[in-house]
mmCIF file of C-alpha atoms and ligand atoms in Angstrom:
data_model
loop_
_atom_site.group_PDB
_atom_site.id
_atom_site.type_symbol
_atom_site.label_atom_id
_atom_site.label_comp_id
_atom_site.label_asym_id
_atom_site.label_seq_id
_atom_site.Cartn_x
_atom_site.Cartn_y
_atom_site.Cartn_z
ATOM 1 C CA MET A 1486 23.083 -8.994 -21.801
ATOM 2 C CA THR A 1487 23.807 -10.014 -17.992
ATOM 3 C CA ASP A 1488 21.883 -12.942 -16.337
ATOM 4 C CA THR A 1489 20.381 -12.309 -12.946
ATOM 5 C CA LEU A 1490 20.169 -16.008 -12.430
ATOM 6 C CA THR A 1491 22.117 -18.804 -14.005
ATOM 7 C CA ILE A 1492 21.496 -22.466 -13.004
ATOM 8 C CA GLU A 1493 24.125 -24.850 -14.159
ATOM 9 C CA ARG A 1494 23.610 -28.703 -14.061
ATOM 10 C CA LEU A 1495 21.775 -28.444 -10.678
ATOM 11 C CA SER A 1496 20.694 -31.851 -9.071
ATOM 12 C CA VAL A 1497 18.729 -32.196 -5.840
ATOM 13 C CA ARG A 1498 18.307 -35.473 -4.048
ATOM 14 C CA TYR A 1499 15.705 -36.400 -1.313
ATOM 15 C CA ASP A 1500 16.358 -39.496 0.979
ATOM 16 C CA THR A 1501 13.400 -41.726 0.981
ATOM 17 C CA ASP A 1502 12.492 -45.150 2.137
ATOM 18 C CA LYS A 1503 13.007 -46.349 -1.361
ATOM 19 C CA GLY A 1504 16.450 -44.850 -1.671
ATOM 20 C CA PRO A 1505 17.775 -41.591 -2.987
ATOM 21 C CA LEU A 1506 15.197 -39.945 -5.148
ATOM 22 C CA GLU A 1507 16.778 -37.557 -7.742
ATOM 23 C CA ALA A 1508 14.162 -34.797 -7.883
ATOM 24 C CA LEU A 1509 16.131 -32.418 -10.116
ATOM 25 C CA ARG A 1510 18.921 -33.709 -12.515
ATOM 26 C CA ASP A 1511 21.247 -31.357 -14.355
ATOM 27 C CA VAL A 1512 18.735 -28.469 -14.440
ATOM 28 C CA SER A 1513 20.182 -25.633 -16.373
ATOM 29 C CA MET A 1514 18.718 -22.331 -17.196
ATOM 30 C CA ASN A 1515 19.352 -18.569 -17.701
ATOM 31 C CA VAL A 1516 17.335 -15.733 -16.409
ATOM 32 C CA PRO A 1517 18.369 -12.458 -18.086
ATOM 33 C CA ALA A 1518 18.173 -9.133 -16.082
ATOM 34 C CA GLY A 1519 15.004 -7.413 -16.501
ATOM 35 C CA GLN A 1520 13.088 -10.385 -18.207
ATOM 36 C CA ILE A 1521 10.123 -12.491 -17.240
ATOM 37 C CA VAL A 1522 11.119 -16.211 -17.690
ATOM 38 C CA GLY A 1523 8.526 -18.870 -17.217
ATOM 39 C CA VAL A 1524 9.046 -22.476 -15.933
ATOM 40 C CA VAL A 1525 6.434 -24.843 -17.069
ATOM 41 C CA GLY A 1526 5.839 -28.705 -16.197
ATOM 42 C CA GLU A 1527 3.397 -31.078 -14.979
ATOM 43 C CA SER A 1528 3.030 -31.985 -11.244
ATOM 44 C CA GLY A 1529 5.884 -33.679 -9.693
ATOM 45 C CA CYS A 1530 8.395 -32.293 -12.375
ATOM 46 C CA GLY A 1531 10.244 -30.502 -9.488
ATOM 47 C CA LYS A 1532 9.060 -26.886 -9.575
ATOM 48 C CA SER A 1533 8.755 -26.613 -5.849
ATOM 49 C CA THR A 1534 12.098 -28.302 -5.275
ATOM 50 C CA LEU A 1535 13.647 -25.862 -7.611
ATOM 51 C CA ILE A 1536 12.291 -22.950 -5.701
ATOM 52 C CA SER A 1537 13.265 -24.439 -2.407
ATOM 53 C CA ALA A 1538 16.846 -25.003 -3.597
ATOM 54 C CA LEU A 1539 17.023 -21.337 -4.840
ATOM 55 C CA LEU A 1540 16.023 -20.173 -1.343
ATOM 56 C CA HIS A 1541 18.126 -22.759 0.559
ATOM 57 C CA LEU A 1542 14.742 -23.985 2.137
ATOM 58 C CA LEU A 1543 14.955 -27.753 1.155
ATOM 59 C CA PRO A 1544 13.585 -30.028 3.718
ATOM 60 C CA GLU A 1545 15.744 -32.135 6.074
ATOM 61 C CA ASN A 1546 15.942 -35.073 3.651
ATOM 62 C CA GLY A 1547 16.820 -33.007 0.642
ATOM 63 C CA ARG A 1548 20.144 -31.578 -0.561
ATOM 64 C CA VAL A 1549 21.809 -30.212 -3.604
ATOM 65 C CA SER A 1550 24.049 -33.051 -4.768
ATOM 66 C CA HIS A 1551 25.646 -31.162 -7.701
ATOM 67 C CA GLY A 1552 25.838 -28.008 -9.689
ATOM 68 C CA ALA A 1553 25.659 -24.209 -9.258
ATOM 69 C CA ILE A 1554 23.108 -21.596 -8.759
ATOM 70 C CA ARG A 1555 24.605 -18.143 -9.716
ATOM 71 C CA LEU A 1556 22.922 -14.923 -8.640
ATOM 72 C CA GLU A 1557 24.587 -12.217 -10.581
ATOM 73 C CA GLY A 1558 27.497 -14.489 -10.977
ATOM 74 C CA ASP A 1559 28.070 -15.604 -7.435
ATOM 75 C CA ASN A 1560 27.478 -19.283 -6.750
ATOM 76 C CA ILE A 1561 25.123 -19.401 -3.749
ATOM 77 C CA VAL A 1562 24.973 -23.217 -3.388
ATOM 78 C CA GLY A 1563 26.217 -23.791 0.201
ATOM 79 C CA ALA A 1564 26.032 -20.160 1.102
ATOM 80 C CA PRO A 1565 27.000 -19.406 4.861
ATOM 81 C CA PRO A 1566 23.990 -19.091 7.173
ATOM 82 C CA ARG A 1567 24.733 -15.331 7.514
ATOM 83 C CA ARG A 1568 24.022 -14.874 3.711
ATOM 84 C CA LEU A 1569 20.690 -16.612 4.084
ATOM 85 C CA ARG A 1570 18.763 -13.747 5.449
ATOM 86 C CA ASP A 1571 19.806 -11.628 2.624
ATOM 87 C CA LEU A 1572 19.125 -14.359 -0.046
ATOM 88 C CA ARG A 1573 15.631 -14.655 1.211
ATOM 89 C CA GLY A 1574 14.791 -11.098 1.829
ATOM 90 C CA ARG A 1575 16.969 -8.763 -0.330
ATOM 91 C CA ASP A 1576 18.168 -10.956 -3.184
ATOM 92 C CA MET A 1577 15.055 -13.056 -3.873
ATOM 93 C CA SER A 1578 11.498 -12.691 -2.903
ATOM 94 C CA VAL A 1579 8.672 -15.096 -3.656
ATOM 95 C CA VAL A 1580 4.940 -14.564 -4.351
ATOM 96 C CA PHE A 1581 3.246 -17.913 -3.429
ATOM 97 C CA GLN A 1582 0.014 -19.394 -4.815
ATOM 98 C CA ASP A 1583 -1.718 -18.692 -1.526
ATOM 99 C CA PRO A 1584 -0.994 -15.060 -0.380
ATOM 100 C CA MET A 1585 -1.442 -16.078 3.209
ATOM 101 C CA THR A 1586 1.788 -17.963 2.973
ATOM 102 C CA SER A 1587 3.645 -14.695 3.078
ATOM 103 C CA LEU A 1588 1.159 -12.544 5.059
ATOM 104 C CA ASN A 1589 0.889 -12.552 8.769
ATOM 105 C CA PRO A 1590 -2.846 -12.893 9.753
ATOM 106 C CA VAL A 1591 -2.331 -11.152 13.154
ATOM 107 C CA LEU A 1592 -0.446 -7.992 11.983
ATOM 108 C CA SER A 1593 -1.921 -5.133 9.938
ATOM 109 C CA ILE A 1594 -0.709 -4.629 6.345
ATOM 110 C CA GLY A 1595 0.927 -1.360 7.359
ATOM 111 C CA ARG A 1596 2.823 -3.083 10.231
ATOM 112 C CA GLN A 1597 4.119 -5.880 7.964
ATOM 113 C CA MET A 1598 5.091 -3.458 5.322
ATOM 114 C CA ARG A 1599 7.129 -1.316 7.850
ATOM 115 C CA ASP A 1600 8.809 -4.602 9.046
ATOM 116 C CA ILE A 1601 10.244 -5.366 5.630
ATOM 117 C CA GLN A 1602 11.777 -2.025 5.544
ATOM 118 C CA TYR A 1603 13.745 -2.761 8.614
ATOM 119 C CA ARG A 1604 17.066 -1.895 7.088
ATOM 120 C CA ASP A 1605 15.844 1.359 5.428
ATOM 121 C CA GLY A 1606 16.241 4.725 7.051
ATOM 122 C CA GLY A 1607 13.282 6.878 7.665
ATOM 123 C CA SER A 1608 10.585 7.638 10.238
ATOM 124 C CA ARG A 1609 7.473 5.417 10.607
ATOM 125 C CA THR A 1610 5.545 8.087 8.733
ATOM 126 C CA GLU A 1611 8.102 7.960 5.930
ATOM 127 C CA LYS A 1612 7.901 4.050 5.762
ATOM 128 C CA ASP A 1613 4.013 4.196 5.780
ATOM 129 C CA ARG A 1614 4.105 6.664 2.857
ATOM 130 C CA ARG A 1615 6.428 4.321 1.013
ATOM 131 C CA SER A 1616 4.089 1.389 1.777
ATOM 132 C CA ALA A 1617 1.051 3.246 0.556
ATOM 133 C CA GLU A 1618 2.717 4.324 -2.691
ATOM 134 C CA MET A 1619 3.576 0.646 -3.450
ATOM 135 C CA LEU A 1620 -0.045 -0.447 -2.494
ATOM 136 C CA GLY A 1621 -1.222 2.234 -4.846
ATOM 137 C CA ARG A 1622 1.050 0.990 -7.592
ATOM 138 C CA VAL A 1623 -0.260 -2.452 -7.386
ATOM 139 C CA GLY A 1624 -3.686 -1.206 -7.797
ATOM 140 C CA LEU A 1625 -5.190 -1.119 -4.275
ATOM 141 C CA PRO A 1626 -7.843 1.469 -3.974
ATOM 142 C CA ASP A 1627 -7.387 3.851 -0.869
ATOM 143 C CA PRO A 1628 -3.910 2.575 -0.177
ATOM 144 C CA ASP A 1629 -3.446 4.962 2.792
ATOM 145 C CA GLY A 1630 -6.618 3.538 4.459
ATOM 146 C CA LYS A 1631 -5.655 -0.072 3.759
ATOM 147 C CA LEU A 1632 -2.492 0.140 5.941
ATOM 148 C CA SER A 1633 -4.768 -0.357 9.015
ATOM 149 C CA PHE A 1634 -6.450 -3.440 7.543
ATOM 150 C CA TYR A 1635 -5.644 -7.013 8.444
ATOM 151 C CA PRO A 1636 -5.253 -9.570 5.744
ATOM 152 C CA HIS A 1637 -8.738 -11.145 6.412
ATOM 153 C CA GLU A 1638 -10.428 -7.923 5.678
ATOM 154 C CA LEU A 1639 -9.197 -8.084 2.096
ATOM 155 C CA SER A 1640 -10.596 -10.218 -0.821
ATOM 156 C CA GLY A 1641 -8.127 -13.059 -2.241
ATOM 157 C CA GLY A 1642 -7.233 -10.873 -5.223
ATOM 158 C CA MET A 1643 -6.419 -7.930 -3.078
ATOM 159 C CA ARG A 1644 -4.252 -10.129 -0.748
ATOM 160 C CA GLN A 1645 -2.356 -11.339 -3.739
ATOM 161 C CA ARG A 1646 -1.707 -7.712 -4.613
ATOM 162 C CA VAL A 1647 -0.540 -7.033 -1.239
ATOM 163 C CA ALA A 1648 1.827 -9.986 -1.331
ATOM 164 C CA ILE A 1649 3.211 -8.684 -4.674
ATOM 165 C CA ALA A 1650 3.604 -5.258 -3.343
ATOM 166 C CA MET A 1651 5.542 -6.605 -0.414
ATOM 167 C CA ALA A 1652 7.780 -8.776 -2.630
ATOM 168 C CA ALA A 1653 8.421 -5.834 -5.102
ATOM 169 C CA MET A 1654 9.126 -3.470 -2.061
ATOM 170 C CA MET A 1655 12.216 -5.335 -1.183
ATOM 171 C CA GLN A 1656 13.680 -4.565 -4.734
ATOM 172 C CA PRO A 1657 14.939 -8.040 -5.048
ATOM 173 C CA LYS A 1658 17.466 -9.075 -7.739
ATOM 174 C CA LEU A 1659 14.922 -11.833 -8.582
ATOM 175 C CA LEU A 1660 11.220 -12.091 -7.838
ATOM 176 C CA ILE A 1661 10.091 -15.612 -7.970
ATOM 177 C CA ALA A 1662 6.254 -16.019 -8.633
ATOM 178 C CA ASP A 1663 5.038 -19.559 -7.701
ATOM 179 C CA GLU A 1664 1.787 -20.175 -9.550
ATOM 180 C CA PRO A 1665 0.571 -16.858 -8.261
ATOM 181 C CA THR A 1666 -2.776 -16.887 -10.181
ATOM 182 C CA THR A 1667 -3.717 -20.573 -9.780
ATOM 183 C CA ALA A 1668 -6.062 -19.817 -6.873
ATOM 184 C CA LEU A 1669 -7.784 -16.838 -8.642
ATOM 185 C CA ASP A 1670 -10.624 -16.704 -11.009
ATOM 186 C CA ALA A 1671 -9.900 -15.672 -14.530
ATOM 187 C CA THR A 1672 -10.658 -11.939 -14.324
ATOM 188 C CA LEU A 1673 -8.291 -11.511 -11.258
ATOM 189 C CA GLU A 1674 -5.736 -13.769 -13.144
ATOM 190 C CA VAL A 1675 -5.758 -11.317 -15.919
ATOM 191 C CA GLN A 1676 -5.421 -8.390 -13.493
ATOM 192 C CA ILE A 1677 -2.267 -10.021 -11.686
ATOM 193 C CA ILE A 1678 -0.601 -10.809 -14.971
ATOM 194 C CA GLU A 1679 -1.017 -7.093 -16.067
ATOM 195 C CA LEU A 1680 0.345 -6.131 -12.760
ATOM 196 C CA LEU A 1681 3.495 -8.407 -13.048
ATOM 197 C CA GLN A 1682 3.997 -6.853 -16.545
ATOM 198 C CA GLU A 1683 3.783 -3.221 -15.273
ATOM 199 C CA LEU A 1684 6.204 -4.143 -12.416
ATOM 200 C CA GLN A 1685 8.708 -5.470 -14.865
ATOM 201 C CA ARG A 1686 8.299 -2.515 -17.180
ATOM 202 C CA GLU A 1687 8.302 0.301 -14.570
ATOM 203 C CA LEU A 1688 10.740 -1.120 -12.000
ATOM 204 C CA GLY A 1689 12.816 -3.453 -14.315
ATOM 205 C CA CYS A 1690 12.046 -6.432 -12.044
ATOM 206 C CA THR A 1691 13.528 -9.620 -13.130
ATOM 207 C CA ILE A 1692 10.872 -12.404 -12.554
ATOM 208 C CA LEU A 1693 10.937 -16.286 -12.553
ATOM 209 C CA PHE A 1694 7.315 -17.220 -13.055
ATOM 210 C CA ILE A 1695 6.570 -20.816 -12.290
ATOM 211 C CA SER A 1696 3.141 -22.139 -13.802
ATOM 212 C CA HIS A 1697 1.483 -25.012 -15.529
ATOM 213 C CA HIS A 1698 -0.642 -22.716 -17.625
ATOM 214 C CA LEU A 1699 0.779 -22.547 -20.982
ATOM 215 C CA GLY A 1700 -1.441 -19.752 -22.022
ATOM 216 C CA VAL A 1701 -0.353 -17.470 -19.107
ATOM 217 C CA ILE A 1702 3.319 -18.103 -19.897
ATOM 218 C CA ALA A 1703 2.678 -17.332 -23.642
ATOM 219 C CA GLU A 1704 1.202 -14.024 -22.631
ATOM 220 C CA LEU A 1705 3.560 -12.924 -19.869
ATOM 221 C CA CYS A 1706 6.886 -14.344 -20.484
ATOM 222 C CA GLU A 1707 9.775 -13.540 -22.860
ATOM 223 C CA ARG A 1708 11.587 -16.930 -22.318
ATOM 224 C CA VAL A 1709 10.290 -20.235 -21.212
ATOM 225 C CA VAL A 1710 11.948 -23.374 -19.595
ATOM 226 C CA VAL A 1711 10.182 -26.776 -20.024
ATOM 227 C CA MET A 1712 10.746 -29.285 -17.260
ATOM 228 C CA TYR A 1713 9.936 -32.938 -17.454
ATOM 229 C CA ALA A 1714 10.707 -35.355 -14.519
ATOM 230 C CA GLY A 1715 13.073 -33.137 -12.868
ATOM 231 C CA GLU A 1716 15.180 -32.258 -16.007
ATOM 232 C CA THR A 1717 15.088 -29.174 -18.162
ATOM 233 C CA VAL A 1718 14.211 -30.423 -21.651
ATOM 234 C CA GLU A 1719 13.821 -27.187 -23.611
ATOM 235 C CA GLU A 1720 14.563 -23.539 -23.278
ATOM 236 C CA GLY A 1721 14.162 -20.612 -25.387
ATOM 237 C CA PRO A 1722 12.213 -17.430 -26.442
ATOM 238 C CA VAL A 1723 8.459 -18.287 -25.855
ATOM 239 C CA ALA A 1724 7.416 -17.647 -29.426
ATOM 240 C CA ASP A 1725 10.095 -20.100 -30.795
ATOM 241 C CA VAL A 1726 9.451 -22.812 -28.226
ATOM 242 C CA PHE A 1727 5.755 -22.722 -28.351
ATOM 243 C CA LEU A 1728 5.378 -22.213 -32.239
ATOM 244 C CA ASN A 1729 8.318 -24.565 -33.267
ATOM 245 C CA PRO A 1730 9.134 -26.736 -30.318
ATOM 246 C CA ALA A 1731 12.347 -28.902 -30.569
ATOM 247 C CA HIS A 1732 11.475 -31.344 -27.766
ATOM 248 C CA PRO A 1733 8.806 -34.122 -28.341
ATOM 249 C CA TYR A 1734 7.473 -33.428 -24.815
ATOM 250 C CA THR A 1735 6.962 -29.695 -25.616
ATOM 251 C CA ARG A 1736 5.514 -30.630 -28.956
ATOM 252 C CA LYS A 1737 3.177 -33.128 -27.339
ATOM 253 C CA LEU A 1738 1.846 -30.538 -24.710
ATOM 254 C CA ILE A 1739 1.088 -28.143 -27.565
ATOM 255 C CA GLU A 1740 -0.299 -30.521 -30.067
ATOM 256 C CA CYS A 1741 -2.697 -32.107 -27.437
ATOM 257 C CA ASP A 1742 -4.445 -28.926 -27.350
ATOM 258 C CA PRO A 1743 -3.224 -25.828 -29.133
ATOM 259 C CA GLY A 1744 -6.123 -23.795 -27.666
ATOM 260 C CA ARG A 1745 -4.361 -23.970 -24.417
ATOM 261 C CA LEU A 1746 -2.164 -21.180 -25.808
ATOM 262 C CA LYS A 1747 -5.078 -18.945 -25.939
ATOM 263 C CA GLN A 1748 -7.441 -20.192 -23.207
ATOM 264 C CA ARG A 1749 -6.104 -20.243 -19.713
ATOM 265 C CA ALA A 1750 -6.696 -23.962 -18.998
ATOM 266 C CA GLU A 1751 -6.383 -25.102 -15.459
ATOM 267 C CA THR A 1752 -3.955 -27.968 -16.118
ATOM 268 C CA LEU A 1753 -1.446 -29.097 -18.572
ATOM 269 C CA PRO A 1754 -2.886 -31.574 -21.040
ATOM 270 C CA ALA A 1755 -2.626 -35.255 -20.108
ATOM 271 C CA ILE A 1756 -0.265 -36.975 -22.292
ATOM 272 C CA ALA A 1757 -0.226 -41.039 -22.551
ATOM 273 C CA GLY A 1758 1.992 -42.746 -20.088
ATOM 274 C CA SER A 1759 3.295 -41.813 -16.748
ATOM 275 C CA LEU A 1760 6.361 -40.279 -15.151
ATOM 276 C CA PRO A 1761 9.381 -42.451 -14.584
ATOM 277 C CA ASP A 1762 10.238 -43.625 -11.056
ATOM 278 C CA LEU A 1763 12.690 -40.953 -9.902
ATOM 279 C CA THR A 1764 14.321 -43.384 -7.330
ATOM 280 C CA ASP A 1765 15.194 -45.507 -10.244
ATOM 281 C CA ARG A 1766 15.881 -43.291 -13.338
ATOM 282 C CA PRO A 1767 15.760 -45.064 -16.583
ATOM 283 C CA LYS A 1768 19.081 -45.062 -18.435
ATOM 284 C CA GLY A 1769 19.212 -42.927 -21.524
ATOM 285 C CA CYS A 1770 16.574 -40.262 -22.348
ATOM 286 C CA ILE A 1771 14.224 -39.449 -19.541
ATOM 287 C CA PHE A 1772 11.257 -39.140 -21.997
ATOM 288 C CA ARG A 1773 12.043 -42.178 -23.992
ATOM 289 C CA ASP A 1774 8.935 -44.383 -22.708
ATOM 290 C CA ARG A 1775 6.504 -41.795 -23.862
ATOM 291 C CA CYS A 1776 8.348 -40.494 -26.942
ATOM 292 C CA ASP A 1777 6.987 -40.898 -30.612
ATOM 293 C CA PHE A 1778 10.564 -40.016 -32.054
ATOM 294 C CA ALA A 1779 12.615 -42.417 -29.876
ATOM 295 C CA THR A 1780 15.167 -44.539 -31.679
ATOM 296 C CA ASP A 1781 18.196 -46.651 -30.515
ATOM 297 C CA ALA A 1782 20.264 -43.591 -30.193
ATOM 298 C CA CYS A 1783 17.960 -42.426 -27.324
ATOM 299 C CA ALA A 1784 19.488 -45.180 -25.069
ATOM 300 C CA ASP A 1785 22.075 -42.514 -24.569
ATOM 301 C CA ARG A 1786 21.108 -39.638 -22.491
ATOM 302 C CA PRO A 1787 20.916 -36.522 -24.836
ATOM 303 C CA ASP A 1788 22.920 -33.365 -24.027
ATOM 304 C CA ARG A 1789 21.671 -29.950 -24.974
ATOM 305 C CA TYR A 1790 21.267 -29.354 -28.644
ATOM 306 C CA PHE A 1791 21.151 -25.816 -29.713
ATOM 307 C CA VAL A 1792 18.587 -25.014 -32.443
ATOM 308 C CA ASP A 1793 19.982 -21.527 -32.573
ATOM 309 C CA GLU A 1794 21.951 -19.274 -30.020
ATOM 310 C CA THR A 1795 19.079 -18.786 -27.667
ATOM 311 C CA HIS A 1796 16.983 -22.044 -28.023
ATOM 312 C CA TRP A 1797 18.008 -25.578 -27.176
ATOM 313 C CA ALA A 1798 16.416 -28.947 -26.371
ATOM 314 C CA ALA A 1799 17.720 -32.088 -24.645
ATOM 315 C CA CYS A 1800 17.020 -34.386 -27.563
ATOM 316 C CA HIS A 1801 18.869 -36.294 -30.197
ATOM 317 C CA HIS A 1802 16.287 -35.754 -32.838
ATOM 318 C CA THR A 1803 15.502 -31.931 -32.733
ATOM 319 C CA ASP A 1804 15.578 -31.776 -36.479
ATOM 320 C CA GLU A 1805 12.945 -34.374 -36.946
ATOM 321 C CA VAL A 1806 10.763 -32.886 -34.201
ATOM 322 C CA ARG A 1807 10.924 -29.497 -35.807
ATOM 323 C CA LYS A 1808 10.039 -30.775 -39.429
HETATM 324 N N1 ADP B 2221 10.455 -33.833 0.973
HETATM 325 C C1 ADP B 2221 10.347 -34.802 0.076
HETATM 326 N N2 ADP B 2221 10.811 -36.025 0.238
HETATM 327 C C2 ADP B 2221 10.872 -36.925 -0.755
HETATM 328 N N3 ADP B 2221 10.471 -36.585 -2.039
HETATM 329 C C3 ADP B 2221 10.062 -35.460 -2.311
HETATM 330 C C4 ADP B 2221 9.909 -34.524 -1.320
HETATM 331 N N4 ADP B 2221 9.325 -33.260 -1.904
HETATM 332 C C5 ADP B 2221 9.153 -33.607 -3.153
HETATM 333 N N5 ADP B 2221 9.541 -34.950 -3.451
HETATM 334 C C6 ADP B 2221 9.544 -35.541 -4.842
HETATM 335 O O1 ADP B 2221 10.304 -34.880 -5.664
HETATM 336 C C7 ADP B 2221 9.540 -34.701 -6.943
HETATM 337 C C8 ADP B 2221 9.494 -33.275 -7.348
HETATM 338 O O2 ADP B 2221 8.396 -32.741 -6.508
HETATM 339 P P1 ADP B 2221 8.008 -31.152 -6.454
HETATM 340 O O3 ADP B 2221 9.177 -30.390 -6.558
HETATM 341 O O4 ADP B 2221 6.999 -30.907 -5.495
HETATM 342 O O5 ADP B 2221 7.296 -31.134 -7.884
HETATM 343 P P2 ADP B 2221 6.237 -30.079 -8.541
HETATM 344 O O6 ADP B 2221 6.343 -28.860 -7.691
HETATM 345 O O7 ADP B 2221 6.601 -29.697 -9.843
HETATM 346 O O8 ADP B 2221 4.822 -30.671 -8.434
HETATM 347 C C9 ADP B 2221 8.295 -35.578 -6.890
HETATM 348 O O9 ADP B 2221 8.711 -36.949 -7.236
HETATM 349 C C10 ADP B 2221 8.156 -35.562 -5.344
HETATM 350 O O10 ADP B 2221 7.422 -36.782 -4.916
HETATM 351 S S1 SF4 B 2222 16.253 -38.058 -27.295
HETATM 352 FE FE1 SF4 B 2222 15.010 -39.559 -28.191
HETATM 353 S S2 SF4 B 2222 13.449 -40.510 -26.722
HETATM 354 FE FE2 SF4 B 2222 14.441 -38.478 -25.911
HETATM 355 S S3 SF4 B 2222 13.013 -36.938 -26.518
HETATM 356 FE FE3 SF4 B 2222 14.521 -37.094 -28.136
HETATM 357 S S4 SF4 B 2222 13.806 -38.483 -29.670
HETATM 358 FE FE4 SF4 B 2222 12.593 -38.696 -27.682
HETATM 359 MG MG1 MG B 2223 4.683 -27.906 -6.506
#
């Protein structure tokens, strides 16, 4: 199976008044073609930084200090400026939490959808036909009529469908969904999840789905990557990771409240202790201060331990954790 995206030991630093803050350290993950992979982690664990690094949109004070981001095998870290337009439009497209981030309030939906087809051939009528077809596919009633609507004339759920239609229309190699359901109520959330599943099935989209909802990830994704304090601590098939976690952090998240895998809770469960200071990362394992399994061995930073071919955790004691 080929990977659409492979991230290898990616580190990102921000310059801050307190010195360099290592927001991502040695982040690694694989996103196989045609799958939906979830990334879960609490606030501040580096999810937004990861997306910015993928899209080459880090702020002025941020930079990739180490590692590779491979899109269908090509390392795009440090891609020349002329590649960036392709990267952000053709290769990867993003659905944000707030659909207004990607919609222009002063242009009609039809105009915006024509604009993103700037490279495709065909007349205006032909482009409008394709737009309406995609709007129909994402479940907008009367898609032809909606082309003349402005974003404010649609409900929040409908706006998110339009944002997804626009992202899918570009036929990106990778569709990134950044907490796309967090601002929606539970019924709309279910509809958006079903829509993403359909897009994956029917169009074969590869989707990186960022969320702090364990339940949504369990339902939607085939694989999951768990992040803690800017590091990837566990990765594997959703069923294996959630039913038999190999990292104490994942285990704690699930133990705290197993119901969260069924109910769609708003936040990750709170676990005792606080995140380490990322400007002064502790030596050894990043989770050591909060870990019930810690031993002297954990003074050395753990590498990835493979539980099986597709499931690993960055922990010295995966066997004990899985007992
Ligand atoms: N522009 C920035 N300058 C300095 N530090 C930042 C900046 N953006 C994010 N950070 C820090 O990087 C870490 C990861 O943040 P972020 O990627 O926003 O996490 P998440 O999206 O998971 O909440 C946090 O400690 C945050 O304070
Ligand atoms: S390496 Fe040690 S401290 Fe870190 S998660 Fe595993 S048991 Fe806990
Ligand atoms: Mg964020």
